[in-house]
C-alpha cells in the first residue's frame, strides 16, 4: 500500500462506521459541493478541495514523499517531535500515523463537529436544537485551536523524510460504531449503569486501561441507577460539544451518556440534569478505534508498531 491508499482506506472505513449513516454523510458532501460552487473565484482559491470528497477535515495526509510501498508504520495517539525522532531512530519506518490531528487536520478540527448534531438527532434530540447548540461551540473550538503551531510536527516529519498522516474522526467512528453495536446486542442485560460499566470492561482496551487506573469511570449518577436510553454521543465528532446539551438530552429521553472524556463544567451540567455519565477513558477509547483501523491496514500486508499511549489489541 502507498500512503495515499492507507489514508483512503481509513476514510472509507470511517464513512462505513459513521453513526450518521452513509446517506447522511453523502448529504454533507453534497452540501460542501454546493457551498463551494457558491464561492467567489477569490474564495475558491483558498478552499480545502479535500472537503469535497472527504467528510473528515481533522484527518489529512500531512507529508507524502511518494514512496511506492509502505512496509512499516509507527502509529500512536499523539505523534509529535519526539515520536517522529523515535521513528527516524528506529530506522525502518516509512510512515508515521497519528490519531490526534496535526497540521491541516488540527486547523480543521472544529469542522467535523457538526457530526455531533446528527448523532444527537439519531437519539431523539431535534436537529434544530442540537444544531443551534453545537454551532457556537464549533466557533469556540475553531478560535481555541487558531493560535497553535499547527505545522510544527509536520515540518519535523519533512525534515526527517518521513511520510506523516493523521486519522482522527474515522478512527473515533470505528470505536463508536463498535460500542453502539455491542450495546444493541447486549441491550436486554443492560438494566443499570453498573451493568454498562461491566460490559465496557469486557473490551480488552478498557480491561487493560483499568489495570493502569485509567479505565471506565462513572462521572455522574450511580451504578445502581437505571440506564434509561444509552447514548454514545461523546465519542466521535472532534471534541467535547456544548455543555448546554444535557438539559435537552434529559428532555428528549436520554438517560445515560458514554463519552471518552468530560470537563468538570460539562459533568456538573449532566449531573444537574439527572444524566448518568460513563467516561470510558480517553487513551483506551482512542486505542479501540485505532486498533480497528490498524487491523485492516495489517490485513493489507503492512507491518505496524505502536507508541504514544496506544494500547494495541489485535482482533485479526
Ligand atoms: Fe482523543
PDB file of C-alpha atoms and ligand atoms in Angstrom:
ATOM      1  CA  UNK A   1       0.000   0.000   0.000  1.00  0.00           C
ATOM      2  CA  UNK A   2       1.007   3.601  -0.544  1.00  0.00           C
ATOM      3  CA  UNK A   3       0.447   6.370   1.989  1.00  0.00           C
ATOM      4  CA  UNK A   4      -2.465   7.663  -0.106  1.00  0.00           C
ATOM      5  CA  UNK A   5      -4.046   4.181  -0.193  1.00  0.00           C
ATOM      6  CA  UNK A   6      -3.745   3.791   3.595  1.00  0.00           C
ATOM      7  CA  UNK A   7      -5.345   7.219   4.029  1.00  0.00           C
ATOM      8  CA  UNK A   8      -8.169   6.403   1.595  1.00  0.00           C
ATOM      9  CA  UNK A   9      -8.830   3.081   3.370  1.00  0.00           C
ATOM     10  CA  UNK A  10      -9.142   4.949   6.693  1.00  0.00           C
ATOM     11  CA  UNK A  11     -11.607   7.475   5.255  1.00  0.00           C
ATOM     12  CA  UNK A  12     -13.705   4.708   3.640  1.00  0.00           C
ATOM     13  CA  UNK A  13     -13.861   2.730   6.921  1.00  0.00           C
ATOM     14  CA  UNK A  14     -14.744   5.939   8.776  1.00  0.00           C
ATOM     15  CA  UNK A  15     -17.684   6.573   6.447  1.00  0.00           C
ATOM     16  CA  UNK A  16     -18.897   2.959   6.721  1.00  0.00           C
ATOM     17  CA  UNK A  17     -18.855   3.175  10.540  1.00  0.00           C
ATOM     18  CA  UNK A  18     -20.224   6.738  10.750  1.00  0.00           C
ATOM     19  CA  UNK A  19     -23.098   6.898  13.293  1.00  0.00           C
ATOM     20  CA  UNK A  20     -24.949   9.327  10.986  1.00  0.00           C
ATOM     21  CA  UNK A  21     -25.364   6.615   8.333  1.00  0.00           C
ATOM     22  CA  UNK A  22     -23.957   6.721   4.814  1.00  0.00           C
ATOM     23  CA  UNK A  23     -26.880   8.660   3.296  1.00  0.00           C
ATOM     24  CA  UNK A  24     -26.371  11.490   5.778  1.00  0.00           C
ATOM     25  CA  UNK A  25     -22.602  11.574   5.135  1.00  0.00           C
ATOM     26  CA  UNK A  26     -23.292  11.806   1.385  1.00  0.00           C
ATOM     27  CA  UNK A  27     -25.719  14.659   2.013  1.00  0.00           C
ATOM     28  CA  UNK A  28     -22.985  16.533   3.897  1.00  0.00           C
ATOM     29  CA  UNK A  29     -20.587  16.097   0.968  1.00  0.00           C
ATOM     30  CA  UNK A  30     -23.288  17.340  -1.427  1.00  0.00           C
ATOM     31  CA  UNK A  31     -23.766  20.370   0.812  1.00  0.00           C
ATOM     32  CA  UNK A  32     -19.996  21.069   0.799  1.00  0.00           C
ATOM     33  CA  UNK A  33     -20.030  20.956  -3.023  1.00  0.00           C
ATOM     34  CA  UNK A  34     -22.959  23.353  -3.104  1.00  0.00           C
ATOM     35  CA  UNK A  35     -21.144  25.768  -0.783  1.00  0.00           C
ATOM     36  CA  UNK A  36     -18.022  25.549  -2.944  1.00  0.00           C
ATOM     37  CA  UNK A  37     -20.000  26.367  -6.119  1.00  0.00           C
ATOM     38  CA  UNK A  38     -21.418  29.472  -4.456  1.00  0.00           C
ATOM     39  CA  UNK A  39     -17.982  30.851  -3.541  1.00  0.00           C
ATOM     40  CA  UNK A  40     -16.323  33.693  -5.415  1.00  0.00           C
ATOM     41  CA  UNK A  41     -13.243  32.929  -7.523  1.00  0.00           C
ATOM     42  CA  UNK A  42     -11.012  34.508  -4.874  1.00  0.00           C
ATOM     43  CA  UNK A  43     -12.548  32.466  -2.031  1.00  0.00           C
ATOM     44  CA  UNK A  44     -12.280  29.242  -4.109  1.00  0.00           C
ATOM     45  CA  UNK A  45      -8.507  29.646  -4.305  1.00  0.00           C
ATOM     46  CA  UNK A  46      -8.260  29.071  -0.528  1.00  0.00           C
ATOM     47  CA  UNK A  47     -10.916  26.349  -0.338  1.00  0.00           C
ATOM     48  CA  UNK A  48      -9.744  22.983   1.019  1.00  0.00           C
ATOM     49  CA  UNK A  49     -10.736  20.838  -2.002  1.00  0.00           C
ATOM     50  CA  UNK A  50     -10.294  17.642   0.012  1.00  0.00           C
ATOM     51  CA  UNK A  51     -13.536  18.631   1.789  1.00  0.00           C
ATOM     52  CA  UNK A  52     -15.467  17.773  -1.385  1.00  0.00           C
ATOM     53  CA  UNK A  53     -14.547  14.075  -1.173  1.00  0.00           C
ATOM     54  CA  UNK A  54     -13.600  13.554   2.477  1.00  0.00           C
ATOM     55  CA  UNK A  55     -16.134  14.370   5.227  1.00  0.00           C
ATOM     56  CA  UNK A  56     -13.459  14.471   7.965  1.00  0.00           C
ATOM     57  CA  UNK A  57     -11.500  17.745   8.000  1.00  0.00           C
ATOM     58  CA  UNK A  58      -9.448  16.571  11.002  1.00  0.00           C
ATOM     59  CA  UNK A  59      -7.832  13.722   9.039  1.00  0.00           C
ATOM     60  CA  UNK A  60      -5.284  14.533   6.375  1.00  0.00           C
ATOM     61  CA  UNK A  61      -2.167  13.431   4.539  1.00  0.00           C
ATOM     62  CA  UNK A  62       0.422  15.776   6.060  1.00  0.00           C
ATOM     63  CA  UNK A  63       3.563  14.531   4.282  1.00  0.00           C
ATOM     64  CA  UNK A  64       3.631  12.115   1.350  1.00  0.00           C
ATOM     65  CA  UNK A  65       7.053  11.732  -0.218  1.00  0.00           C
ATOM     66  CA  UNK A  66       5.690   9.381  -2.873  1.00  0.00           C
ATOM     67  CA  UNK A  67       7.035   6.073  -1.560  1.00  0.00           C
ATOM     68  CA  UNK A  68       5.973   3.197  -3.848  1.00  0.00           C
ATOM     69  CA  UNK A  69       5.264   0.888  -0.902  1.00  0.00           C
ATOM     70  CA  UNK A  70       4.795   1.426   2.835  1.00  0.00           C
ATOM     71  CA  UNK A  71       6.313  -1.541   4.637  1.00  0.00           C
ATOM     72  CA  UNK A  72       6.274  -0.373   8.237  1.00  0.00           C
ATOM     73  CA  UNK A  73       4.190   2.175  10.171  1.00  0.00           C
ATOM     74  CA  UNK A  74       4.738   3.745  13.580  1.00  0.00           C
ATOM     75  CA  UNK A  75       1.257   4.552  14.926  1.00  0.00           C
ATOM     76  CA  UNK A  76       0.249   6.357  18.107  1.00  0.00           C
ATOM     77  CA  UNK A  77      -2.213   8.727  19.719  1.00  0.00           C
ATOM     78  CA  UNK A  78      -0.125  11.937  19.840  1.00  0.00           C
ATOM     79  CA  UNK A  79       2.672  11.830  17.280  1.00  0.00           C
ATOM     80  CA  UNK A  80       4.822  14.906  17.558  1.00  0.00           C
ATOM     81  CA  UNK A  81       8.502  15.816  17.520  1.00  0.00           C
ATOM     82  CA  UNK A  82       9.737  13.163  19.942  1.00  0.00           C
ATOM     83  CA  UNK A  83       7.745  10.358  18.304  1.00  0.00           C
ATOM     84  CA  UNK A  84       8.931  11.433  14.840  1.00  0.00           C
ATOM     85  CA  UNK A  85      12.528  11.393  16.056  1.00  0.00           C
ATOM     86  CA  UNK A  86      11.917   7.926  17.522  1.00  0.00           C
ATOM     87  CA  UNK A  87      10.549   6.793  14.145  1.00  0.00           C
ATOM     88  CA  UNK A  88      13.718   8.012  12.463  1.00  0.00           C
ATOM     89  CA  UNK A  89      15.878   6.385  15.134  1.00  0.00           C
ATOM     90  CA  UNK A  90      14.159   3.036  14.566  1.00  0.00           C
ATOM     91  CA  UNK A  91      15.475   3.266  11.030  1.00  0.00           C
ATOM     92  CA  UNK A  92      12.870   1.273   9.090  1.00  0.00           C
ATOM     93  CA  UNK A  93       9.698   3.370   9.487  1.00  0.00           C
ATOM     94  CA  UNK A  94       8.151   4.660   6.244  1.00  0.00           C
ATOM     95  CA  UNK A  95       5.027   6.285   7.617  1.00  0.00           C
ATOM     96  CA  UNK A  96       4.030   7.835  10.949  1.00  0.00           C
ATOM     97  CA  UNK A  97       0.297   7.565  11.678  1.00  0.00           C
ATOM     98  CA  UNK A  98      -1.060   9.932  14.314  1.00  0.00           C
ATOM     99  CA  UNK A  99      -4.530   9.746  15.819  1.00  0.00           C
ATOM    100  CA  UNK A 100      -4.818  13.284  17.184  1.00  0.00           C
ATOM    101  CA  UNK A 101      -4.870  15.927  14.453  1.00  0.00           C
ATOM    102  CA  UNK A 102      -1.740  17.755  13.359  1.00  0.00           C
ATOM    103  CA  UNK A 103      -1.138  20.434  10.734  1.00  0.00           C
ATOM    104  CA  UNK A 104      -4.070  20.970   8.378  1.00  0.00           C
ATOM    105  CA  UNK A 105      -6.018  18.322  10.315  1.00  0.00           C
ATOM    106  CA  UNK A 106      -5.685  20.320  13.536  1.00  0.00           C
ATOM    107  CA  UNK A 107      -6.773  23.512  11.793  1.00  0.00           C
ATOM    108  CA  UNK A 108      -9.854  21.602  10.560  1.00  0.00           C
ATOM    109  CA  UNK A 109     -10.772  20.015  13.910  1.00  0.00           C
ATOM    110  CA  UNK A 110     -13.847  22.182  14.515  1.00  0.00           C
ATOM    111  CA  UNK A 111     -15.221  21.375  11.032  1.00  0.00           C
ATOM    112  CA  UNK A 112     -16.086  17.771  11.949  1.00  0.00           C
ATOM    113  CA  UNK A 113     -18.153  18.803  14.971  1.00  0.00           C
ATOM    114  CA  UNK A 114     -21.421  19.140  13.056  1.00  0.00           C
ATOM    115  CA  UNK A 115     -21.423  15.325  13.114  1.00  0.00           C
ATOM    116  CA  UNK A 116     -22.455  15.587  16.777  1.00  0.00           C
ATOM    117  CA  UNK A 117     -25.747  17.297  15.912  1.00  0.00           C
ATOM    118  CA  UNK A 118     -26.731  14.450  13.585  1.00  0.00           C
ATOM    119  CA  UNK A 119     -25.741  11.823  16.137  1.00  0.00           C
ATOM    120  CA  UNK A 120     -27.853  13.580  18.801  1.00  0.00           C
ATOM    121  CA  UNK A 121     -30.738  13.751  16.334  1.00  0.00           C
ATOM    122  CA  UNK A 122     -30.402   9.973  15.910  1.00  0.00           C
ATOM    123  CA  UNK A 123     -31.002   9.657  19.664  1.00  0.00           C
ATOM    124  CA  UNK A 124     -34.109  11.851  19.569  1.00  0.00           C
ATOM    125  CA  UNK A 125     -32.874  15.421  20.169  1.00  0.00           C
ATOM    126  CA  UNK A 126     -34.469  17.545  17.410  1.00  0.00           C
ATOM    127  CA  UNK A 127     -31.837  18.508  14.834  1.00  0.00           C
ATOM    128  CA  UNK A 128     -32.662  22.222  15.072  1.00  0.00           C
ATOM    129  CA  UNK A 129     -31.910  22.209  18.818  1.00  0.00           C
ATOM    130  CA  UNK A 130     -28.760  20.059  18.511  1.00  0.00           C
ATOM    131  CA  UNK A 131     -27.521  22.215  15.639  1.00  0.00           C
ATOM    132  CA  UNK A 132     -28.132  25.556  17.301  1.00  0.00           C
ATOM    133  CA  UNK A 133     -26.290  24.393  20.431  1.00  0.00           C
ATOM    134  CA  UNK A 134     -23.287  22.960  18.593  1.00  0.00           C
ATOM    135  CA  UNK A 135     -22.726  25.962  16.305  1.00  0.00           C
ATOM    136  CA  UNK A 136     -21.364  28.398  18.926  1.00  0.00           C
ATOM    137  CA  UNK A 137     -19.235  25.588  20.337  1.00  0.00           C
ATOM    138  CA  UNK A 138     -17.775  24.935  16.845  1.00  0.00           C
ATOM    139  CA  UNK A 139     -16.742  28.605  16.654  1.00  0.00           C
ATOM    140  CA  UNK A 140     -15.251  28.376  20.158  1.00  0.00           C
ATOM    141  CA  UNK A 141     -13.125  25.327  19.229  1.00  0.00           C
ATOM    142  CA  UNK A 142     -12.069  26.988  15.969  1.00  0.00           C
ATOM    143  CA  UNK A 143     -10.846  30.053  17.884  1.00  0.00           C
ATOM    144  CA  UNK A 144      -9.274  27.794  20.519  1.00  0.00           C
ATOM    145  CA  UNK A 145      -7.007  25.952  18.047  1.00  0.00           C
ATOM    146  CA  UNK A 146      -6.211  29.063  15.998  1.00  0.00           C
ATOM    147  CA  UNK A 147      -3.058  30.129  17.924  1.00  0.00           C
ATOM    148  CA  UNK A 148      -1.492  26.631  17.766  1.00  0.00           C
ATOM    149  CA  UNK A 149       1.780  25.964  15.981  1.00  0.00           C
ATOM    150  CA  UNK A 150      -0.137  23.714  13.575  1.00  0.00           C
ATOM    151  CA  UNK A 151       2.739  22.648  11.346  1.00  0.00           C
ATOM    152  CA  UNK A 152       5.421  22.147  13.977  1.00  0.00           C
ATOM    153  CA  UNK A 153       5.410  18.344  13.761  1.00  0.00           C
ATOM    154  CA  UNK A 154       4.663  18.373  10.014  1.00  0.00           C
ATOM    155  CA  UNK A 155       7.852  20.387   9.461  1.00  0.00           C
ATOM    156  CA  UNK A 156       9.753  17.878  11.578  1.00  0.00           C
ATOM    157  CA  UNK A 157       8.416  14.934   9.517  1.00  0.00           C
ATOM    158  CA  UNK A 158       9.516  16.698   6.321  1.00  0.00           C
ATOM    159  CA  UNK A 159      12.966  17.338   7.762  1.00  0.00           C
ATOM    160  CA  UNK A 160      13.320  13.685   8.739  1.00  0.00           C
ATOM    161  CA  UNK A 161      11.984  12.379   5.410  1.00  0.00           C
ATOM    162  CA  UNK A 162       9.017  10.534   6.952  1.00  0.00           C
ATOM    163  CA  UNK A 163       5.531  10.208   5.495  1.00  0.00           C
ATOM    164  CA  UNK A 164       3.006  11.503   8.019  1.00  0.00           C
ATOM    165  CA  UNK A 165      -0.805  11.275   8.248  1.00  0.00           C
ATOM    166  CA  UNK A 166      -3.392  11.907  10.957  1.00  0.00           C
ATOM    167  CA  UNK A 167      -6.623   9.910  11.196  1.00  0.00           C
ATOM    168  CA  UNK A 168      -8.925  11.252  13.881  1.00  0.00           C
ATOM    169  CA  UNK A 169     -12.705  11.099  13.331  1.00  0.00           C
ATOM    170  CA  UNK A 170     -12.642   7.986  11.080  1.00  0.00           C
ATOM    171  CA  UNK A 171     -10.935   6.037  13.909  1.00  0.00           C
ATOM    172  CA  UNK A 172     -13.288   7.500  16.531  1.00  0.00           C
ATOM    173  CA  UNK A 173     -16.208   6.477  14.294  1.00  0.00           C
ATOM    174  CA  UNK A 174     -14.923   2.890  14.278  1.00  0.00           C
ATOM    175  CA  UNK A 175     -14.754   2.901  18.087  1.00  0.00           C
ATOM    176  CA  UNK A 176     -18.208   4.495  18.443  1.00  0.00           C
ATOM    177  CA  UNK A 177     -19.760   2.017  15.979  1.00  0.00           C
ATOM    178  CA  UNK A 178     -18.173  -0.888  17.878  1.00  0.00           C
ATOM    179  CA  UNK A 179     -19.738   0.339  21.142  1.00  0.00           C
ATOM    180  CA  UNK A 180     -23.166   1.042  19.619  1.00  0.00           C
ATOM    181  CA  UNK A 181     -23.288  -2.457  18.080  1.00  0.00           C
ATOM    182  CA  UNK A 182     -22.177  -4.071  21.358  1.00  0.00           C
ATOM    183  CA  UNK A 183     -24.747  -2.106  23.399  1.00  0.00           C
ATOM    184  CA  UNK A 184     -27.518  -3.030  20.947  1.00  0.00           C
ATOM    185  CA  UNK A 185     -26.516  -6.708  21.159  1.00  0.00           C
ATOM    186  CA  UNK A 186     -26.445  -6.715  24.973  1.00  0.00           C
ATOM    187  CA  UNK A 187     -29.413  -4.341  25.428  1.00  0.00           C
ATOM    188  CA  UNK A 188     -31.516  -6.894  27.352  1.00  0.00           C
ATOM    189  CA  UNK A 189     -28.829  -7.235  30.036  1.00  0.00           C
ATOM    190  CA  UNK A 190     -28.102  -3.519  30.405  1.00  0.00           C
ATOM    191  CA  UNK A 191     -30.567  -2.522  33.104  1.00  0.00           C
ATOM    192  CA  UNK A 192     -28.384  -0.473  35.418  1.00  0.00           C
ATOM    193  CA  UNK A 193     -25.339   1.754  34.994  1.00  0.00           C
ATOM    194  CA  UNK A 194     -23.177  -0.835  36.778  1.00  0.00           C
ATOM    195  CA  UNK A 195     -24.101  -3.360  34.029  1.00  0.00           C
ATOM    196  CA  UNK A 196     -22.821  -0.923  31.422  1.00  0.00           C
ATOM    197  CA  UNK A 197     -19.523  -0.421  33.264  1.00  0.00           C
ATOM    198  CA  UNK A 198     -19.115  -4.206  33.475  1.00  0.00           C
ATOM    199  CA  UNK A 199     -19.822  -4.535  29.742  1.00  0.00           C
ATOM    200  CA  UNK A 200     -17.123  -1.969  28.899  1.00  0.00           C
ATOM    201  CA  UNK A 201     -14.621  -3.956  30.938  1.00  0.00           C
ATOM    202  CA  UNK A 202     -15.153  -6.953  28.632  1.00  0.00           C
ATOM    203  CA  UNK A 203     -13.423  -4.888  25.905  1.00  0.00           C
ATOM    204  CA  UNK A 204      -9.676  -5.625  26.191  1.00  0.00           C
ATOM    205  CA  UNK A 205      -8.548  -1.996  25.745  1.00  0.00           C
ATOM    206  CA  UNK A 206     -10.685  -0.970  28.747  1.00  0.00           C
ATOM    207  CA  UNK A 207      -9.664  -4.013  30.810  1.00  0.00           C
ATOM    208  CA  UNK A 208      -6.017  -3.115  30.263  1.00  0.00           C
ATOM    209  CA  UNK A 209      -6.628   0.586  30.993  1.00  0.00           C
ATOM    210  CA  UNK A 210      -8.436  -0.340  34.226  1.00  0.00           C
ATOM    211  CA  UNK A 211      -5.240  -2.030  35.438  1.00  0.00           C
ATOM    212  CA  UNK A 212      -3.437   1.287  34.842  1.00  0.00           C
ATOM    213  CA  UNK A 213      -6.157   3.225  36.769  1.00  0.00           C
ATOM    214  CA  UNK A 214      -7.414   4.809  33.523  1.00  0.00           C
ATOM    215  CA  UNK A 215     -10.350   2.514  32.804  1.00  0.00           C
ATOM    216  CA  UNK A 216     -14.090   3.288  32.548  1.00  0.00           C
ATOM    217  CA  UNK A 217     -15.291   5.569  35.358  1.00  0.00           C
ATOM    218  CA  UNK A 218     -18.647   6.818  36.490  1.00  0.00           C
ATOM    219  CA  UNK A 219     -18.549  10.628  36.284  1.00  0.00           C
ATOM    220  CA  UNK A 220     -22.208  11.329  37.135  1.00  0.00           C
ATOM    221  CA  UNK A 221     -25.037   9.234  38.516  1.00  0.00           C
ATOM    222  CA  UNK A 222     -24.817   5.978  40.406  1.00  0.00           C
ATOM    223  CA  UNK A 223     -24.005   2.376  39.458  1.00  0.00           C
ATOM    224  CA  UNK A 224     -27.424   1.365  40.872  1.00  0.00           C
ATOM    225  CA  UNK A 225     -29.295   3.848  38.663  1.00  0.00           C
ATOM    226  CA  UNK A 226     -31.299   2.557  35.726  1.00  0.00           C
ATOM    227  CA  UNK A 227     -29.552   3.335  32.437  1.00  0.00           C
ATOM    228  CA  UNK A 228     -32.628   4.514  30.546  1.00  0.00           C
ATOM    229  CA  UNK A 229     -31.702   5.199  26.940  1.00  0.00           C
ATOM    230  CA  UNK A 230     -27.929   4.806  26.465  1.00  0.00           C
ATOM    231  CA  UNK A 231     -26.380   7.266  24.016  1.00  0.00           C
ATOM    232  CA  UNK A 232     -22.864   7.114  22.545  1.00  0.00           C
ATOM    233  CA  UNK A 233     -22.825  10.859  21.927  1.00  0.00           C
ATOM    234  CA  UNK A 234     -19.420  11.939  23.213  1.00  0.00           C
ATOM    235  CA  UNK A 235     -17.174   9.510  21.448  1.00  0.00           C
ATOM    236  CA  UNK A 236     -16.758  10.957  17.969  1.00  0.00           C
ATOM    237  CA  UNK A 237     -17.116  14.316  16.254  1.00  0.00           C
ATOM    238  CA  UNK A 238     -13.886  16.169  17.046  1.00  0.00           C
ATOM    239  CA  UNK A 239     -14.000  17.194  20.681  1.00  0.00           C
ATOM    240  CA  UNK A 240     -16.441  17.966  23.524  1.00  0.00           C
ATOM    241  CA  UNK A 241     -19.714  19.540  22.452  1.00  0.00           C
ATOM    242  CA  UNK A 242     -21.909  22.140  24.171  1.00  0.00           C
ATOM    243  CA  UNK A 243     -22.382  21.973  27.930  1.00  0.00           C
ATOM    244  CA  UNK A 244     -25.959  23.146  27.380  1.00  0.00           C
ATOM    245  CA  UNK A 245     -26.936  19.929  25.607  1.00  0.00           C
ATOM    246  CA  UNK A 246     -27.598  17.873  28.767  1.00  0.00           C
ATOM    247  CA  UNK A 247     -30.868  19.636  29.572  1.00  0.00           C
ATOM    248  CA  UNK A 248     -32.081  18.809  26.047  1.00  0.00           C
ATOM    249  CA  UNK A 249     -30.824  15.229  26.288  1.00  0.00           C
ATOM    250  CA  UNK A 250     -32.833  14.782  29.502  1.00  0.00           C
ATOM    251  CA  UNK A 251     -35.925  16.359  27.930  1.00  0.00           C
ATOM    252  CA  UNK A 252     -35.746  14.108  24.880  1.00  0.00           C
ATOM    253  CA  UNK A 253     -35.290  10.829  26.735  1.00  0.00           C
ATOM    254  CA  UNK A 254     -31.571  10.119  27.031  1.00  0.00           C
ATOM    255  CA  UNK A 255     -30.703   8.552  30.408  1.00  0.00           C
ATOM    256  CA  UNK A 256     -27.027   7.625  30.155  1.00  0.00           C
ATOM    257  CA  UNK A 257     -24.197   9.060  28.091  1.00  0.00           C
ATOM    258  CA  UNK A 258     -20.967   7.268  27.202  1.00  0.00           C
ATOM    259  CA  UNK A 259     -18.037   9.545  26.494  1.00  0.00           C
ATOM    260  CA  UNK A 260     -14.272   9.381  26.113  1.00  0.00           C
ATOM    261  CA  UNK A 261     -13.559  12.304  28.442  1.00  0.00           C
ATOM    262  CA  UNK A 262     -15.504  15.169  30.029  1.00  0.00           C
ATOM    263  CA  UNK A 263     -14.697  18.557  31.571  1.00  0.00           C
ATOM    264  CA  UNK A 264     -15.861  19.345  35.090  1.00  0.00           C
ATOM    265  CA  UNK A 265     -18.185  22.039  33.725  1.00  0.00           C
ATOM    266  CA  UNK A 266     -19.875  19.534  31.399  1.00  0.00           C
ATOM    267  CA  UNK A 267     -20.057  16.958  34.183  1.00  0.00           C
ATOM    268  CA  UNK A 268     -21.852  19.378  36.510  1.00  0.00           C
ATOM    269  CA  UNK A 269     -24.445  20.177  33.830  1.00  0.00           C
ATOM    270  CA  UNK A 270     -25.026  16.455  33.152  1.00  0.00           C
ATOM    271  CA  UNK A 271     -25.445  15.769  36.858  1.00  0.00           C
ATOM    272  CA  UNK A 272     -27.823  18.711  37.298  1.00  0.00           C
ATOM    273  CA  UNK A 273     -29.979  17.231  34.547  1.00  0.00           C
ATOM    274  CA  UNK A 274     -30.007  13.692  36.012  1.00  0.00           C
ATOM    275  CA  UNK A 275     -27.943  12.161  33.197  1.00  0.00           C
ATOM    276  CA  UNK A 276     -25.691   9.240  34.129  1.00  0.00           C
ATOM    277  CA  UNK A 277     -22.244   9.723  32.622  1.00  0.00           C
ATOM    278  CA  UNK A 278     -19.894   6.828  31.941  1.00  0.00           C
ATOM    279  CA  UNK A 279     -16.458   8.054  30.883  1.00  0.00           C
ATOM    280  CA  UNK A 280     -14.841   5.158  29.117  1.00  0.00           C
ATOM    281  CA  UNK A 281     -11.338   6.668  29.225  1.00  0.00           C
ATOM    282  CA  UNK A 282      -9.540   8.775  26.652  1.00  0.00           C
ATOM    283  CA  UNK A 283      -6.486   6.763  25.565  1.00  0.00           C
ATOM    284  CA  UNK A 284      -8.289   3.412  25.811  1.00  0.00           C
ATOM    285  CA  UNK A 285     -11.180   4.732  23.678  1.00  0.00           C
ATOM    286  CA  UNK A 286      -8.832   6.282  21.119  1.00  0.00           C
ATOM    287  CA  UNK A 287      -6.940   2.974  21.087  1.00  0.00           C
ATOM    288  CA  UNK A 288     -10.128   0.991  20.383  1.00  0.00           C
ATOM    289  CA  UNK A 289     -10.845   2.963  17.209  1.00  0.00           C
ATOM    290  CA  UNK A 290      -7.220   2.986  16.091  1.00  0.00           C
ATOM    291  CA  UNK A 291      -6.891  -0.780  16.664  1.00  0.00           C
ATOM    292  CA  UNK A 292      -9.905  -1.483  14.462  1.00  0.00           C
ATOM    293  CA  UNK A 293      -8.250   0.618  11.737  1.00  0.00           C
ATOM    294  CA  UNK A 294      -4.757  -0.819  12.235  1.00  0.00           C
ATOM    295  CA  UNK A 295      -6.099  -4.385  11.918  1.00  0.00           C
ATOM    296  CA  UNK A 296      -7.390  -3.510   8.426  1.00  0.00           C
ATOM    297  CA  UNK A 297      -4.037  -1.978   7.470  1.00  0.00           C
ATOM    298  CA  UNK A 298      -2.168  -5.064   8.738  1.00  0.00           C
ATOM    299  CA  UNK A 299      -4.546  -7.204   6.640  1.00  0.00           C
ATOM    300  CA  UNK A 300      -3.059  -5.469   3.593  1.00  0.00           C
ATOM    301  CA  UNK A 301       0.442  -6.690   4.464  1.00  0.00           C
ATOM    302  CA  UNK A 302       1.776  -3.603   6.237  1.00  0.00           C
ATOM    303  CA  UNK A 303       3.720  -4.022   9.484  1.00  0.00           C
ATOM    304  CA  UNK A 304       2.538  -1.816  12.357  1.00  0.00           C
ATOM    305  CA  UNK A 305       4.240  -0.924  15.627  1.00  0.00           C
ATOM    306  CA  UNK A 306       2.706   1.420  18.188  1.00  0.00           C
ATOM    307  CA  UNK A 307       3.678   4.023  20.751  1.00  0.00           C
ATOM    308  CA  UNK A 308       2.379   7.186  22.456  1.00  0.00           C
ATOM    309  CA  UNK A 309      -0.330   5.686  24.654  1.00  0.00           C
ATOM    310  CA  UNK A 310      -1.878   3.403  22.057  1.00  0.00           C
ATOM    311  CA  UNK A 311      -2.974   0.174  23.784  1.00  0.00           C
ATOM    312  CA  UNK A 312      -2.534  -2.230  20.874  1.00  0.00           C
ATOM    313  CA  UNK A 313      -5.049  -5.091  20.803  1.00  0.00           C
ATOM    314  CA  UNK A 314      -5.204  -7.209  17.647  1.00  0.00           C
ATOM    315  CA  UNK A 315      -8.554  -8.638  16.603  1.00  0.00           C
ATOM    316  CA  UNK A 316      -7.471 -10.482  13.435  1.00  0.00           C
TER     317      UNK A 316
HETATM  318 FE1  LIG B   1      -8.619  11.632  21.544  1.00  0.00          FE
END
